[in-house]
CSV table of C-alpha atoms in Angstrom, one decimal:
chain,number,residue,atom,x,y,z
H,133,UNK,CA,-6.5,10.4,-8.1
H,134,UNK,CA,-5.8,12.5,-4.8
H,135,UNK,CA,-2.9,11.4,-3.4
H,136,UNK,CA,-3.5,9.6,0.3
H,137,UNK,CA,-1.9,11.0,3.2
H,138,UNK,CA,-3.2,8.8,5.6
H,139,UNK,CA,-1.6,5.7,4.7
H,140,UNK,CA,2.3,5.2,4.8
H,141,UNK,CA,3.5,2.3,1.8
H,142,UNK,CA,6.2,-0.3,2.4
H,143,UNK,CA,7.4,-2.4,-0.4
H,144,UNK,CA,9.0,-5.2,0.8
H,145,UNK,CA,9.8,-6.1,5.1
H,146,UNK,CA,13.1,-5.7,7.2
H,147,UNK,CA,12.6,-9.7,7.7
H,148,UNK,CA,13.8,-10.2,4.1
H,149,UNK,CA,16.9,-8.4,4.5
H,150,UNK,CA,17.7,-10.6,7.1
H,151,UNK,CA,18.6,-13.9,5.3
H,152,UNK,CA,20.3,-11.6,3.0
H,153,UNK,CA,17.1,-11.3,0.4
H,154,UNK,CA,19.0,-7.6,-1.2
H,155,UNK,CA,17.9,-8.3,-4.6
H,156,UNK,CA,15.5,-5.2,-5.6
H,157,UNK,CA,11.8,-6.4,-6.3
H,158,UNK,CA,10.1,-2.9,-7.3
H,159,UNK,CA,11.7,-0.3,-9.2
H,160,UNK,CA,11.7,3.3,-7.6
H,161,UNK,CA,9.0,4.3,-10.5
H,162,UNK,CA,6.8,1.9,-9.4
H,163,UNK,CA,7.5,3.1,-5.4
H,164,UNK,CA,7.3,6.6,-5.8
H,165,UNK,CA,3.7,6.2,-6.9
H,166,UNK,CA,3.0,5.4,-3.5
H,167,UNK,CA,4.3,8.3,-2.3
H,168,UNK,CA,7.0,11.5,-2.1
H,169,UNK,CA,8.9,11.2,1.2
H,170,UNK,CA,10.5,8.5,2.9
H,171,UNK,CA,13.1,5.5,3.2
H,172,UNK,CA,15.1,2.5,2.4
H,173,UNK,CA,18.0,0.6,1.3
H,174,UNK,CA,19.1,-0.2,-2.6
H,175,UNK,CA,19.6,-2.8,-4.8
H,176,UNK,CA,22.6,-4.8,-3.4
H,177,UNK,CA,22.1,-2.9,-0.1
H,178,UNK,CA,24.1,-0.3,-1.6
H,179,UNK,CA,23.5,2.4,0.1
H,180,UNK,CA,20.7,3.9,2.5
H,181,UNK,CA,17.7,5.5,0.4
H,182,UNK,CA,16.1,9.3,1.2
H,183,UNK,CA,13.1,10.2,-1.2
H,184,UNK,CA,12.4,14.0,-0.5
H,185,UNK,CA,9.7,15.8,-2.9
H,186,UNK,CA,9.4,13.0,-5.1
H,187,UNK,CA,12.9,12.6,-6.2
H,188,UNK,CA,15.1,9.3,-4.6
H,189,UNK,CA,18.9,9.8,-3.2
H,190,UNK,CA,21.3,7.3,-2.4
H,191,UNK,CA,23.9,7.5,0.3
H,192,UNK,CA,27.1,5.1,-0.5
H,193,UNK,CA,29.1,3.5,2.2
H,194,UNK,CA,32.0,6.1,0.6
H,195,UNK,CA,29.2,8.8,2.0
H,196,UNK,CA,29.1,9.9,-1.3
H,197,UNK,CA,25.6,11.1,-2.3
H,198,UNK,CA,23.9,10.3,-5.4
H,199,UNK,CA,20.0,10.9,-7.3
H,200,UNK,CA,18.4,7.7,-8.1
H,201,UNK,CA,17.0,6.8,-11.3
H,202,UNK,CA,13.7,5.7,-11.7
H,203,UNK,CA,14.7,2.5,-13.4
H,204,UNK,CA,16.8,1.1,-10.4
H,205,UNK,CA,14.9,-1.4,-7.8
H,206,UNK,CA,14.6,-1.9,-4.3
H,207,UNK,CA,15.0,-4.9,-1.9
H,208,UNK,CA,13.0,-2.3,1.1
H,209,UNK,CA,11.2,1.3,1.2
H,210,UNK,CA,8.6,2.8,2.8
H,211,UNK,CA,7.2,6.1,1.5
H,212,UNK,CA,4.3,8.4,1.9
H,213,UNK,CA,2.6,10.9,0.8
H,214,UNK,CA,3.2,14.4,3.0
H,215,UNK,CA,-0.2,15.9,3.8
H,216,UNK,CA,0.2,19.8,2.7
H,217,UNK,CA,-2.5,20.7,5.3
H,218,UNK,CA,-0.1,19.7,8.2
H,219,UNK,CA,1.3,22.6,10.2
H,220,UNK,CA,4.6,22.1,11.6
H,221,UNK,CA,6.0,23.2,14.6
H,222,UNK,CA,9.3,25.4,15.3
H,223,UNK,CA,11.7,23.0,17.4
H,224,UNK,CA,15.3,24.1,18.3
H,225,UNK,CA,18.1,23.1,21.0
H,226,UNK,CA,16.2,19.5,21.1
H,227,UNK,CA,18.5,15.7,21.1
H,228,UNK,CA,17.1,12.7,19.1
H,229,UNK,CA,16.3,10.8,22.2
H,230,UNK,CA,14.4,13.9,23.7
H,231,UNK,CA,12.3,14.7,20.5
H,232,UNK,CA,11.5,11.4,19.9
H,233,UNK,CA,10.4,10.6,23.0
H,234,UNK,CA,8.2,13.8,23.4
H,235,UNK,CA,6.4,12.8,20.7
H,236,UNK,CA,5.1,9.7,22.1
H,237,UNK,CA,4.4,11.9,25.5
H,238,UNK,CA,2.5,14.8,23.8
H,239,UNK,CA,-0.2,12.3,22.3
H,240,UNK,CA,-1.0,9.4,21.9
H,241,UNK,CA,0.6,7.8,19.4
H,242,UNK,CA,2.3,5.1,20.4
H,243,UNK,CA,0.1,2.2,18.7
H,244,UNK,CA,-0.1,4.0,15.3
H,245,UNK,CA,2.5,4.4,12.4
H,246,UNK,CA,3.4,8.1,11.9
H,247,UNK,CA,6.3,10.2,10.0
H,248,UNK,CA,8.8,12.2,10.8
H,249,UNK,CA,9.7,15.1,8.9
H,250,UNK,CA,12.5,17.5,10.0
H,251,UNK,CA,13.8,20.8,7.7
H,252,UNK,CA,15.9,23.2,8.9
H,253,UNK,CA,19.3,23.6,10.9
H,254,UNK,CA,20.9,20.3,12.8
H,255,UNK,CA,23.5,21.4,15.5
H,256,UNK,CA,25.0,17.8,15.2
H,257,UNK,CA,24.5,14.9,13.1
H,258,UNK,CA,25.4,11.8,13.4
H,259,UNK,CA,24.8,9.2,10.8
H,260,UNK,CA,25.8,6.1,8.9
H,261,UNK,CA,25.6,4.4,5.7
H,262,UNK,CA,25.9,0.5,5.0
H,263,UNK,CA,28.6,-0.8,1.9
H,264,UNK,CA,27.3,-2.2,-1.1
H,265,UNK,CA,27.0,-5.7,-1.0
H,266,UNK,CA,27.8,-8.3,-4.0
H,267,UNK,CA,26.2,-11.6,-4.6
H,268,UNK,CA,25.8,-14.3,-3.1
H,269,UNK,CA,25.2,-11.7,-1.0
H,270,UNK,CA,25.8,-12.7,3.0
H,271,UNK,CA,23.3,-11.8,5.5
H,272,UNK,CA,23.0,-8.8,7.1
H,273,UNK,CA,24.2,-9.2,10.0
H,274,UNK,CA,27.4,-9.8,8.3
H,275,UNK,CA,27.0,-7.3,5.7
H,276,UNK,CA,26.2,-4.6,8.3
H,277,UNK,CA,29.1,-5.7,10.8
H,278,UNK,CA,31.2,-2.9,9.3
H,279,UNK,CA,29.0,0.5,8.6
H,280,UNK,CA,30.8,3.8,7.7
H,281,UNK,CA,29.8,6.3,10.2
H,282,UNK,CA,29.4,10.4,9.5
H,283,UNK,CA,29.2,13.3,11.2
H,284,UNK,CA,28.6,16.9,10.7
H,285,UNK,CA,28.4,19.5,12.7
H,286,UNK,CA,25.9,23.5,11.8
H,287,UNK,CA,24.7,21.1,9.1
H,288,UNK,CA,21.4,22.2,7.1
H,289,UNK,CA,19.0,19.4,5.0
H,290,UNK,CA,16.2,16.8,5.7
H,291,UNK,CA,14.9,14.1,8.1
H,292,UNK,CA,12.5,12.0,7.2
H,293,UNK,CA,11.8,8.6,8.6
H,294,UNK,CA,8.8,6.7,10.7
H,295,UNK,CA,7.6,5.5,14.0
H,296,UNK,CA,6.2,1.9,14.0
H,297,UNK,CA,4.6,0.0,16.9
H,298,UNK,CA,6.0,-2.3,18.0
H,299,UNK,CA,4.3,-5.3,17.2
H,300,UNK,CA,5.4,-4.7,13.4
H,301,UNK,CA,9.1,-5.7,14.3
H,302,UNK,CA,10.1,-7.8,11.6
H,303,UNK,CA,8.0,-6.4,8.6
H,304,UNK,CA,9.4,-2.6,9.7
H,305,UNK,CA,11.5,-1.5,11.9
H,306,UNK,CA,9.8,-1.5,15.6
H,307,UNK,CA,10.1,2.5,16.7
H,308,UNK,CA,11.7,5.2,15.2
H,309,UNK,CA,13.7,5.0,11.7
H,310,UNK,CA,15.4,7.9,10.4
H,311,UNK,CA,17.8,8.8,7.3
H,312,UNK,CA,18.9,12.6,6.8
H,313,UNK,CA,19.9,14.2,3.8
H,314,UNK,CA,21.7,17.8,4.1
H,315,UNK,CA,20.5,20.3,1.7
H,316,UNK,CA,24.1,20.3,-0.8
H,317,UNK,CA,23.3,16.8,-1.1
H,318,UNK,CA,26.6,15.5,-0.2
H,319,UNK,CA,25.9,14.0,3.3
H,320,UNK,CA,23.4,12.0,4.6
H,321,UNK,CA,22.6,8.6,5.8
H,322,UNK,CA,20.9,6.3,8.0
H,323,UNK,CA,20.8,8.8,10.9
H,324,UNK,CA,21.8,7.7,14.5
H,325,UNK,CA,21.9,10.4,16.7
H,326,UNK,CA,21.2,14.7,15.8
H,327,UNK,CA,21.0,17.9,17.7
H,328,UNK,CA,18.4,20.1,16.3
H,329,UNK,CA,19.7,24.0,15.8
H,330,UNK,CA,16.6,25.5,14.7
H,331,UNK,CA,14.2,23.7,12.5
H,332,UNK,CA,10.2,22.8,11.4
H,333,UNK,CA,9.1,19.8,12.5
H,334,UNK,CA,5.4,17.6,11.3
H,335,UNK,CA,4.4,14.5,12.6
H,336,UNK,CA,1.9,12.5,10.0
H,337,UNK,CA,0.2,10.1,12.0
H,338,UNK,CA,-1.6,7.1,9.8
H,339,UNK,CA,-4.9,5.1,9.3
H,340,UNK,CA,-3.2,2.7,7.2
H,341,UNK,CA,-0.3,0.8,7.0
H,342,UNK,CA,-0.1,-0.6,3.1
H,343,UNK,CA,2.5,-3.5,3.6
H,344,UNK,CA,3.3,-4.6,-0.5
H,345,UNK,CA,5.1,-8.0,-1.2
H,346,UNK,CA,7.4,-9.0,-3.4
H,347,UNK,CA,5.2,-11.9,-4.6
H,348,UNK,CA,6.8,-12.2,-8.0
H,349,UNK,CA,10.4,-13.1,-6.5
H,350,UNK,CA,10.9,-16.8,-5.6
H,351,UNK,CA,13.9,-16.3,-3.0
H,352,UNK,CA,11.2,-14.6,-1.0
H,353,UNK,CA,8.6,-16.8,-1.7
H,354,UNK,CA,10.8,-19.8,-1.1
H,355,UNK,CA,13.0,-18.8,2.2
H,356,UNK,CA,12.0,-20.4,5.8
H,357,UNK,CA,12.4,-16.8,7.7
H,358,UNK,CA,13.8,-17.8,11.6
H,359,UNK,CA,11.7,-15.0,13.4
H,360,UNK,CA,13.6,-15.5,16.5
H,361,UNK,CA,16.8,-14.9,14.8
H,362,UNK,CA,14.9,-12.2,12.6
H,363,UNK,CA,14.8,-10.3,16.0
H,364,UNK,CA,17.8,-10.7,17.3
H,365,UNK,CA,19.0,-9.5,14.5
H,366,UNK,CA,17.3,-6.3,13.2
H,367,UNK,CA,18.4,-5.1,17.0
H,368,UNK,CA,22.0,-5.5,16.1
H,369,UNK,CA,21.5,-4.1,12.4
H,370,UNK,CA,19.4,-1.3,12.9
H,371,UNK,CA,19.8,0.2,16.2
B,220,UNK,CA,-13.4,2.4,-9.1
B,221,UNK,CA,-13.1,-1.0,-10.1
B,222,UNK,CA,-12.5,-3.7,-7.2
B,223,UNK,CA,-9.0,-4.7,-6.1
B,224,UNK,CA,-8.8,-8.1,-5.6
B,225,UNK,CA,-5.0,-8.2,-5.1
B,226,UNK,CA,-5.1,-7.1,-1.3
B,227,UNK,CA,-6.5,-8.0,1.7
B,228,UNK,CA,-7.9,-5.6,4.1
B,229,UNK,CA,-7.7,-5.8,8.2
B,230,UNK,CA,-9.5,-3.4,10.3
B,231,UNK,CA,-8.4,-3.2,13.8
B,232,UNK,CA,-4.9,-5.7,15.3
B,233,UNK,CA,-5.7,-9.9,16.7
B,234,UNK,CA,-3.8,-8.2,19.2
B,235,UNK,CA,-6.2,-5.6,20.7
B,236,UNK,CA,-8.6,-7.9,21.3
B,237,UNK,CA,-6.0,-9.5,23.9
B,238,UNK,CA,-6.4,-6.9,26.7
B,239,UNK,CA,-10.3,-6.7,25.8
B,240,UNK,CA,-11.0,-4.1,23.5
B,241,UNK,CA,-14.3,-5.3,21.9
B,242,UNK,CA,-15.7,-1.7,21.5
B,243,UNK,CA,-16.5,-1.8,17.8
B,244,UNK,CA,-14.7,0.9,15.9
B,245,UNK,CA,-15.8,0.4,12.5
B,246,UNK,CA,-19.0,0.4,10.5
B,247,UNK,CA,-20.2,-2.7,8.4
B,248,UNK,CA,-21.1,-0.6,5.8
B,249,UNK,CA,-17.3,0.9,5.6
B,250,UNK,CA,-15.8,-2.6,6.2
B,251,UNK,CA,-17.3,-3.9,3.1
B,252,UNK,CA,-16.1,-1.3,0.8
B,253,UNK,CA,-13.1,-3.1,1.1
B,254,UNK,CA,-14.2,-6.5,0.2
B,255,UNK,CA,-17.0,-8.6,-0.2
B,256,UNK,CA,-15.7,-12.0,1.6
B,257,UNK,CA,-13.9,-12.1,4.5
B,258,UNK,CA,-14.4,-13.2,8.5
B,259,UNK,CA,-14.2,-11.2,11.7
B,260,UNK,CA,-15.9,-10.7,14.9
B,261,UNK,CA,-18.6,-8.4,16.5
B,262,UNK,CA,-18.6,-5.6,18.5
B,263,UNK,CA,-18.7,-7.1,21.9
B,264,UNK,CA,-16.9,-10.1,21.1
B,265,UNK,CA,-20.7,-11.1,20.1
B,266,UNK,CA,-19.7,-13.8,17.5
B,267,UNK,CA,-18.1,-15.2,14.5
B,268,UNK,CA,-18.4,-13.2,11.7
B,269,UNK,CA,-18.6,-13.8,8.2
B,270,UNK,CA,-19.0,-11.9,4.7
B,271,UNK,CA,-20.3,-13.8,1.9
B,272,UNK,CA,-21.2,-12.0,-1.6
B,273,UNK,CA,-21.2,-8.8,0.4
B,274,UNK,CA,-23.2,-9.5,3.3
B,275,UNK,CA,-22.4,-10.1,6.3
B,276,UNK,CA,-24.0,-12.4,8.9
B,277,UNK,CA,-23.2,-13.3,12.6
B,278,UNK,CA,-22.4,-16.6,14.7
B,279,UNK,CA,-23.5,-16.2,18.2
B,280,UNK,CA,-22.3,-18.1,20.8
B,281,UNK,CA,-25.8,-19.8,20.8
B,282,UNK,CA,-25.2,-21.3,17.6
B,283,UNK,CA,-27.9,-18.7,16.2
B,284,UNK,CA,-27.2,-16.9,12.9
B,285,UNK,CA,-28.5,-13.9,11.7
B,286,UNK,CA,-27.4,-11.0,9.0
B,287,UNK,CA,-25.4,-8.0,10.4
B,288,UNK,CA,-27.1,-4.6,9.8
B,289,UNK,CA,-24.0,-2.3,7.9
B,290,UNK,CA,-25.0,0.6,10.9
B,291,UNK,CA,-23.5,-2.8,13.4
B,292,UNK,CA,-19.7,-2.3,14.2
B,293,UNK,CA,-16.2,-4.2,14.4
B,294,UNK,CA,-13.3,-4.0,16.3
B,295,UNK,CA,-12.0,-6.6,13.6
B,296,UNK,CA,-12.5,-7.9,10.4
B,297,UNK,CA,-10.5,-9.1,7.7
B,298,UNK,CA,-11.8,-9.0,4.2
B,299,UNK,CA,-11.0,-9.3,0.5
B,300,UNK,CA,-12.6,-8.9,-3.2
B,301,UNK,CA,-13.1,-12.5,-4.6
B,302,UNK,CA,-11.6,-12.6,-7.9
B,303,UNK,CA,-13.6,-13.1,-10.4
B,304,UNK,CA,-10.9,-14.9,-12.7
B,305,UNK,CA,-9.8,-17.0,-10.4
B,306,UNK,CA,-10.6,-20.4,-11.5
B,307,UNK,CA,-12.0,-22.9,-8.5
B,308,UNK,CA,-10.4,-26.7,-8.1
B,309,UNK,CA,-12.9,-29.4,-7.4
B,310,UNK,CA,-11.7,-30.9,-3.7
B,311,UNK,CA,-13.0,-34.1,-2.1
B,312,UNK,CA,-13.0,-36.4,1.1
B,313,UNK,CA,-9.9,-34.4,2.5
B,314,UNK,CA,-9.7,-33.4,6.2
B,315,UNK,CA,-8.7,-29.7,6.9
B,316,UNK,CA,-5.0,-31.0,7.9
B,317,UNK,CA,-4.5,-32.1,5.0
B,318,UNK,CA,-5.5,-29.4,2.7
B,319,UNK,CA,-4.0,-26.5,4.4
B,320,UNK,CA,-0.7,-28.4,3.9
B,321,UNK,CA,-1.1,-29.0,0.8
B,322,UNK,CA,-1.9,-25.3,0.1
B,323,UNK,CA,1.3,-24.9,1.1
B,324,UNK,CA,3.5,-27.9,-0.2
B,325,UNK,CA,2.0,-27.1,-3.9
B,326,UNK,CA,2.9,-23.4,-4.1
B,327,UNK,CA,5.4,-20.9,-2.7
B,328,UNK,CA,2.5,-19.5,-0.3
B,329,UNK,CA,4.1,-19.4,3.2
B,330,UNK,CA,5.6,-15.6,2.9
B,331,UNK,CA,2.0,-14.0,1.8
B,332,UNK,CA,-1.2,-13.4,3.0
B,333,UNK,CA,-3.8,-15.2,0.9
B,334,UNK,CA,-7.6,-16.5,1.0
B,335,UNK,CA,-8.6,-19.4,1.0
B,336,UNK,CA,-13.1,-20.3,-0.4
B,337,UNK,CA,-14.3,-23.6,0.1
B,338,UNK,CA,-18.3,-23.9,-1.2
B,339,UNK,CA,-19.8,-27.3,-1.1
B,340,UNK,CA,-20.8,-30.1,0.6
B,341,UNK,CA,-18.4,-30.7,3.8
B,342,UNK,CA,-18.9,-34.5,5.1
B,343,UNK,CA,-18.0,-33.0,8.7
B,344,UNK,CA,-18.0,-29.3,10.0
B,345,UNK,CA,-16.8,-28.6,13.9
B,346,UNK,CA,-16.8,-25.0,14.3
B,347,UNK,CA,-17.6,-23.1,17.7
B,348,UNK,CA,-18.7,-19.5,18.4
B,349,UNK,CA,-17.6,-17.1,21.5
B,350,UNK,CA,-20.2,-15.7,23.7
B,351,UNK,CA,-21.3,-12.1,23.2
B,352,UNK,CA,-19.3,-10.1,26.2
B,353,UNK,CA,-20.8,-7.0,28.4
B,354,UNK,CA,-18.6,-4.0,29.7
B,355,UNK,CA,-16.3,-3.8,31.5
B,356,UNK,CA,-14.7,-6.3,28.9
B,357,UNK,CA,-12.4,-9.1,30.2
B,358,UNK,CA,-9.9,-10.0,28.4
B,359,UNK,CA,-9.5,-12.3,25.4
B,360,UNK,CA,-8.6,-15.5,27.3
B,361,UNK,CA,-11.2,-14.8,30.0
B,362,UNK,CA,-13.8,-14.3,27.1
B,363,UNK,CA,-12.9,-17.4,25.5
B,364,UNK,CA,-12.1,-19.8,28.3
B,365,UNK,CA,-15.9,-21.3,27.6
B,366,UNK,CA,-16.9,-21.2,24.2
B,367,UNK,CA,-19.6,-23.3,22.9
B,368,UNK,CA,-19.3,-26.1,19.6
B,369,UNK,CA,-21.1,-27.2,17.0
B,370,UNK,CA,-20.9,-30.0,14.9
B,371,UNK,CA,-22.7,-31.4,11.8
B,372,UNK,CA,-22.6,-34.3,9.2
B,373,UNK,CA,-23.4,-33.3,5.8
B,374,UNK,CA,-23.5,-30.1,5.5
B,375,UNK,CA,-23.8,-27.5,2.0
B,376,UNK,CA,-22.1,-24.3,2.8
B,377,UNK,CA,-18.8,-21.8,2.7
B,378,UNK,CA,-16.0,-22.1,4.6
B,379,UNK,CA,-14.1,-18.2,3.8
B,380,UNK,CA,-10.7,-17.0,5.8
B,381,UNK,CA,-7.4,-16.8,5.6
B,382,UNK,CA,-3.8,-17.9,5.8
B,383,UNK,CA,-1.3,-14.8,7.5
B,384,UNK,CA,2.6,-15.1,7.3
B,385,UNK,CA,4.0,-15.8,10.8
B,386,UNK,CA,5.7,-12.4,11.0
B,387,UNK,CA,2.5,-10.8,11.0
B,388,UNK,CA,1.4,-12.9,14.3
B,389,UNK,CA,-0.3,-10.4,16.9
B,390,UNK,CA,-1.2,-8.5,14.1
B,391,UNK,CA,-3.4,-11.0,12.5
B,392,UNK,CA,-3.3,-14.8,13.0
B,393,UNK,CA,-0.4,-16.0,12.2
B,394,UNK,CA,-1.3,-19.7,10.3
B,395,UNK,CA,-4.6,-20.2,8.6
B,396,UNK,CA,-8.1,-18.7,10.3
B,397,UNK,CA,-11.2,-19.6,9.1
B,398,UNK,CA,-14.9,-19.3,9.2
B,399,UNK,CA,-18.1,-21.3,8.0
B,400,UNK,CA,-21.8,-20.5,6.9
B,401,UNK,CA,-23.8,-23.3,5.5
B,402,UNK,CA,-26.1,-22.5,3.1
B,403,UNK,CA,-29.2,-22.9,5.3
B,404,UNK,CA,-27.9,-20.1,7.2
B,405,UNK,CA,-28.7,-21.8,10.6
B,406,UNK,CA,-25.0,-23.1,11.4
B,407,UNK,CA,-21.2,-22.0,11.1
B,408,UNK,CA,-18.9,-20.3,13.3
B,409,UNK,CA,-15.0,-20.4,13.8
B,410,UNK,CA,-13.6,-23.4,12.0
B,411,UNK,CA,-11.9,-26.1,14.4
B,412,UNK,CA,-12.3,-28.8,11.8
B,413,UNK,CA,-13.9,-30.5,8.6
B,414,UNK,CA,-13.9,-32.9,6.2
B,415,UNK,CA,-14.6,-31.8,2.8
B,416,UNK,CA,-17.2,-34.2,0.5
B,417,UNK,CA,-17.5,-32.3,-2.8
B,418,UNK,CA,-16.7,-28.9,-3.4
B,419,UNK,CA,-15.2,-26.0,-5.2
B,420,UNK,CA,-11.9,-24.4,-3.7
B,421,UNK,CA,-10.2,-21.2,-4.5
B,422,UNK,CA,-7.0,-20.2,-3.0
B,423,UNK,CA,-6.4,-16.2,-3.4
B,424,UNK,CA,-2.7,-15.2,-2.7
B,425,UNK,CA,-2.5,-11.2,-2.5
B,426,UNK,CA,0.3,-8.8,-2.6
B,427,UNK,CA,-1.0,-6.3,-0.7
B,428,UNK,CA,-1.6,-6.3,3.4
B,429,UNK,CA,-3.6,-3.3,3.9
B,430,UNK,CA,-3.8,-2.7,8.0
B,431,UNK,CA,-6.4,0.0,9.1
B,432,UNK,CA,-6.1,1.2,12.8
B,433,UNK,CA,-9.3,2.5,15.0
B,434,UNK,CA,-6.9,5.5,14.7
B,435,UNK,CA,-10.1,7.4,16.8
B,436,UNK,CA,-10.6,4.9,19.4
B,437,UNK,CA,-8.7,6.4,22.4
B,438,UNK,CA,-8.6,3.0,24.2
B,439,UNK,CA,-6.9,1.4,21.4
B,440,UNK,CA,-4.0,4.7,21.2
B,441,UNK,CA,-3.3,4.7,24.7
B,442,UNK,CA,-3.5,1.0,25.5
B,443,UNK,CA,0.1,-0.7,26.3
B,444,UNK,CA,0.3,-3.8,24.6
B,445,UNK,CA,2.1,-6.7,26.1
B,446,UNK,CA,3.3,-8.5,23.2
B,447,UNK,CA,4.7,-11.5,24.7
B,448,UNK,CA,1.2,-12.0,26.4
B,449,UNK,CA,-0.6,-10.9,23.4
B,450,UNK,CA,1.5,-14.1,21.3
B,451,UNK,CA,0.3,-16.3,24.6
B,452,UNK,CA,-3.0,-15.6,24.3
B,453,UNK,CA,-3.6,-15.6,20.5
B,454,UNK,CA,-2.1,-18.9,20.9
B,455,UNK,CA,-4.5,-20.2,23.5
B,456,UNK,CA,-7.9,-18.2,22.3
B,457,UNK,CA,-7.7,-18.7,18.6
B,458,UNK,CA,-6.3,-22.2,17.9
C-alpha cells in the first residue's frame, strides 16, 4: 500500500502522561508503520523521541543521543508520513515565535493538524530533554519539574514536530510541538526556542488526524483522567 | 480491502456546528466508505441522521423520515463497520440510564471510543429531531432552542451511536450520543430516552479515532473557535 500523507498517526494522548501512565503500549515497529518523521517520549519517559527517514533516536536527560530499536515501546508518538511532492521553502535569519506564527498568518491553517519539517542550518538552539523515570513512576508534573536544558549555537540537523488546534489539548499537545535532532546525532531534544541560519522549510497540512489507543493496557483503561488538572498541567510540562 | 471494524470514523468537529457551520462538506457516498452504521446530521442542520446496513436515512424536524441520496452532504457524521464477530447480548425492560452505566461498570470502557447497536423491541422511545436551518445559519444554540419530540410505546427498531471519552468533548460528544430508526421507517431521531423490551445489543469498543477535517471548506479553516462557548453549547444543544 501507498503510504498516506495526509493523515498524521498518534499512538497513545499527552492526557496519559499525566497521571504518570509512562509504560510503553506500542513498540516503535509497530509505530513506524504509520509513518517516517515525527515525535514522542520513551518507555519510562526516558528520553524525548525524533523519528527522521524512518529510523527512531532518543535524546537522554544526559543529552546523550541514541538510535532506537525496533523492539522498544512507547507510552506517546505521533508520526507521519512526509509527502515527497511537497516543495519546501528557503527560510533564514527567522525566531521560533516569528516562523511559527507566520505560518498560521500565511494561510489558513489554524483549525487543521499540520507538520513541521526544518533541515538545514540553526543560528541558535535551544532545547531540552526530560530524565528517565523509574516505577512507580510519579506524575509528570513531578517527573518533568527538573529537565536538562541544551543549547547550541551554528548547529546543523532536523526539526520535526506538529501544529494541533487547539481543541485537541489533552490528546496532543494544543499548538506547536517540536524536537530537533542535529545532523552528528549528538544533540537534540525537545526544542524550546531556535534561530534559523539558513534552512528548507515544508509544512504538511492534514485531512486526518488517526488518534490510536492503548486499548490493551488496563492502567489506561482503568485511570479516572482529571481534565481540569490534565490542562493545567500539560501547560506547565510542555510549554 | 477488507473492512476495518476496529475504528471509528468522524467527519467534520461537534464543535463547528457551534458557531453555525451547517454547509455540508462531505458526500454520503464518501462518508459510507468508512462505515456502514453510524449517526450524524444533514447539511443544513436538516435532521437526525442515521446509517443502518449501509444506508442512510434522515429525521426531519417534522418527524418525517426518508433515505439520504449518497450525492446529499454532511458537515458531520460519525460512522463505523459493525463487526461481524461480535456476538450480541439479549437485553430487556432496562431504561437507557441504566444500561449506559452498566456499559461502563462491566468493562474498562470509559478511556475509548466505542459503539453501542440496540435492535429490538423498545417498550418506550423519546427521541426529537432539529429543524432543517436556511442561510445565513445561526448558531447551534439558536438552531436548537425549539426542537420538536417524539414519543412511542412499543416500538421494533435500532437505536445506533456512540460513547466518546471526555477528552475528546468539542470534538465529538463527550458521553454517549445516540440515534434511533424503527423498523417501519416512519419514526426515530436523536435519542433523549427509552426503555428497552426485548432486544439484541452489541457494544463495539475501537482502538482507533480517525478524525477527518472539511480541510476545503474555507469557513471551517478560517473560523475562530471559542472553545469555552463551544463546551457551553454542546452542553446545552446536545444533552
Amino acid at each position: 500500500m501507498a503510504h498516506d500523507s495526509t493523515r498524521v498517526y498518534q499512538h497513545g494522548t499527552l492526557a496519559l502522561l499525566v497521571p504518570g501512565l509512562f509504560t510503553g503500549t506500542q513498540s516503535v515497529h509497530d509505530l513506524l508503520q504509520h509513518g517516517d518523521f515525527g515525535i514522542g517520549t520513551a518507555h519510562g519517559l526516558a528520553g524525548e523521541l525524533i523519528v527522521l527517514d524512518g529510523q527512531a533516536y532518543l535524546v537522554a536527560g544526559t543529552g546523550d543521543v541514541r538510535p532506537v530499536k525496533t523492539t522498544e515501546t512507547v507510552p506517546f508518538a505521533t508520526v507521519h508520513f512526509q509527502d515527497a511532492a511537497l516543495t519546501s521553502q528557503t527560510i533564514s535569519g527567522i525566531t521560533k515565535m516569528a516562523l511559527e506564527q507566520q505560518l498560521l498568518n500565511q494561510a489558513p491553517l489554524k483549525n487543521l493538524f499540520f507538520a513541521v519539517k526544518i533541515t538545514g542550518q540553526f543560528k541558535k538552539m535551544h532545547t531540552r530533554a526530560v530524565e528517565a523515570q523509574v516505577e512507580p513512576y510519579p506524575n509528570l508534573t513531578a517527573a518533568t519539574r527538573v529537565q536538562p536544558e541544551f543549547t547550541a549555537d551554528m548547529v546543523e540537523g532536523t526539526l520535526v514536530g506538529y501544529y494541533a488546534p487547539a481543541l485537541y489539548q489533552g490528546a496532543a499537545v494544543a499548538g506547536y510541538h517540536v524536537h530537533f535532532l542535529n545532523t552528528a546525532h549528538d544533540f537534540g531534544g525537545h526544542v524550546l526556542d531556535y534561530e534559523v541560519a539558513d534552512a528548507q522549510l515544508t509544512v504538511q497540512p492534514f485531512e486526518t488526524f488517526e488518534q490510536h489507543f492503548p486499548n490493551q493496557n488496563a492502567a489506561f483503561l482503568e485511570t479516572d483522567f482529571d481534565l481540569h488538572a490534565v490542562n493545567a498541567d500539560i501547560e506547565e510540562a510542555e510549554h
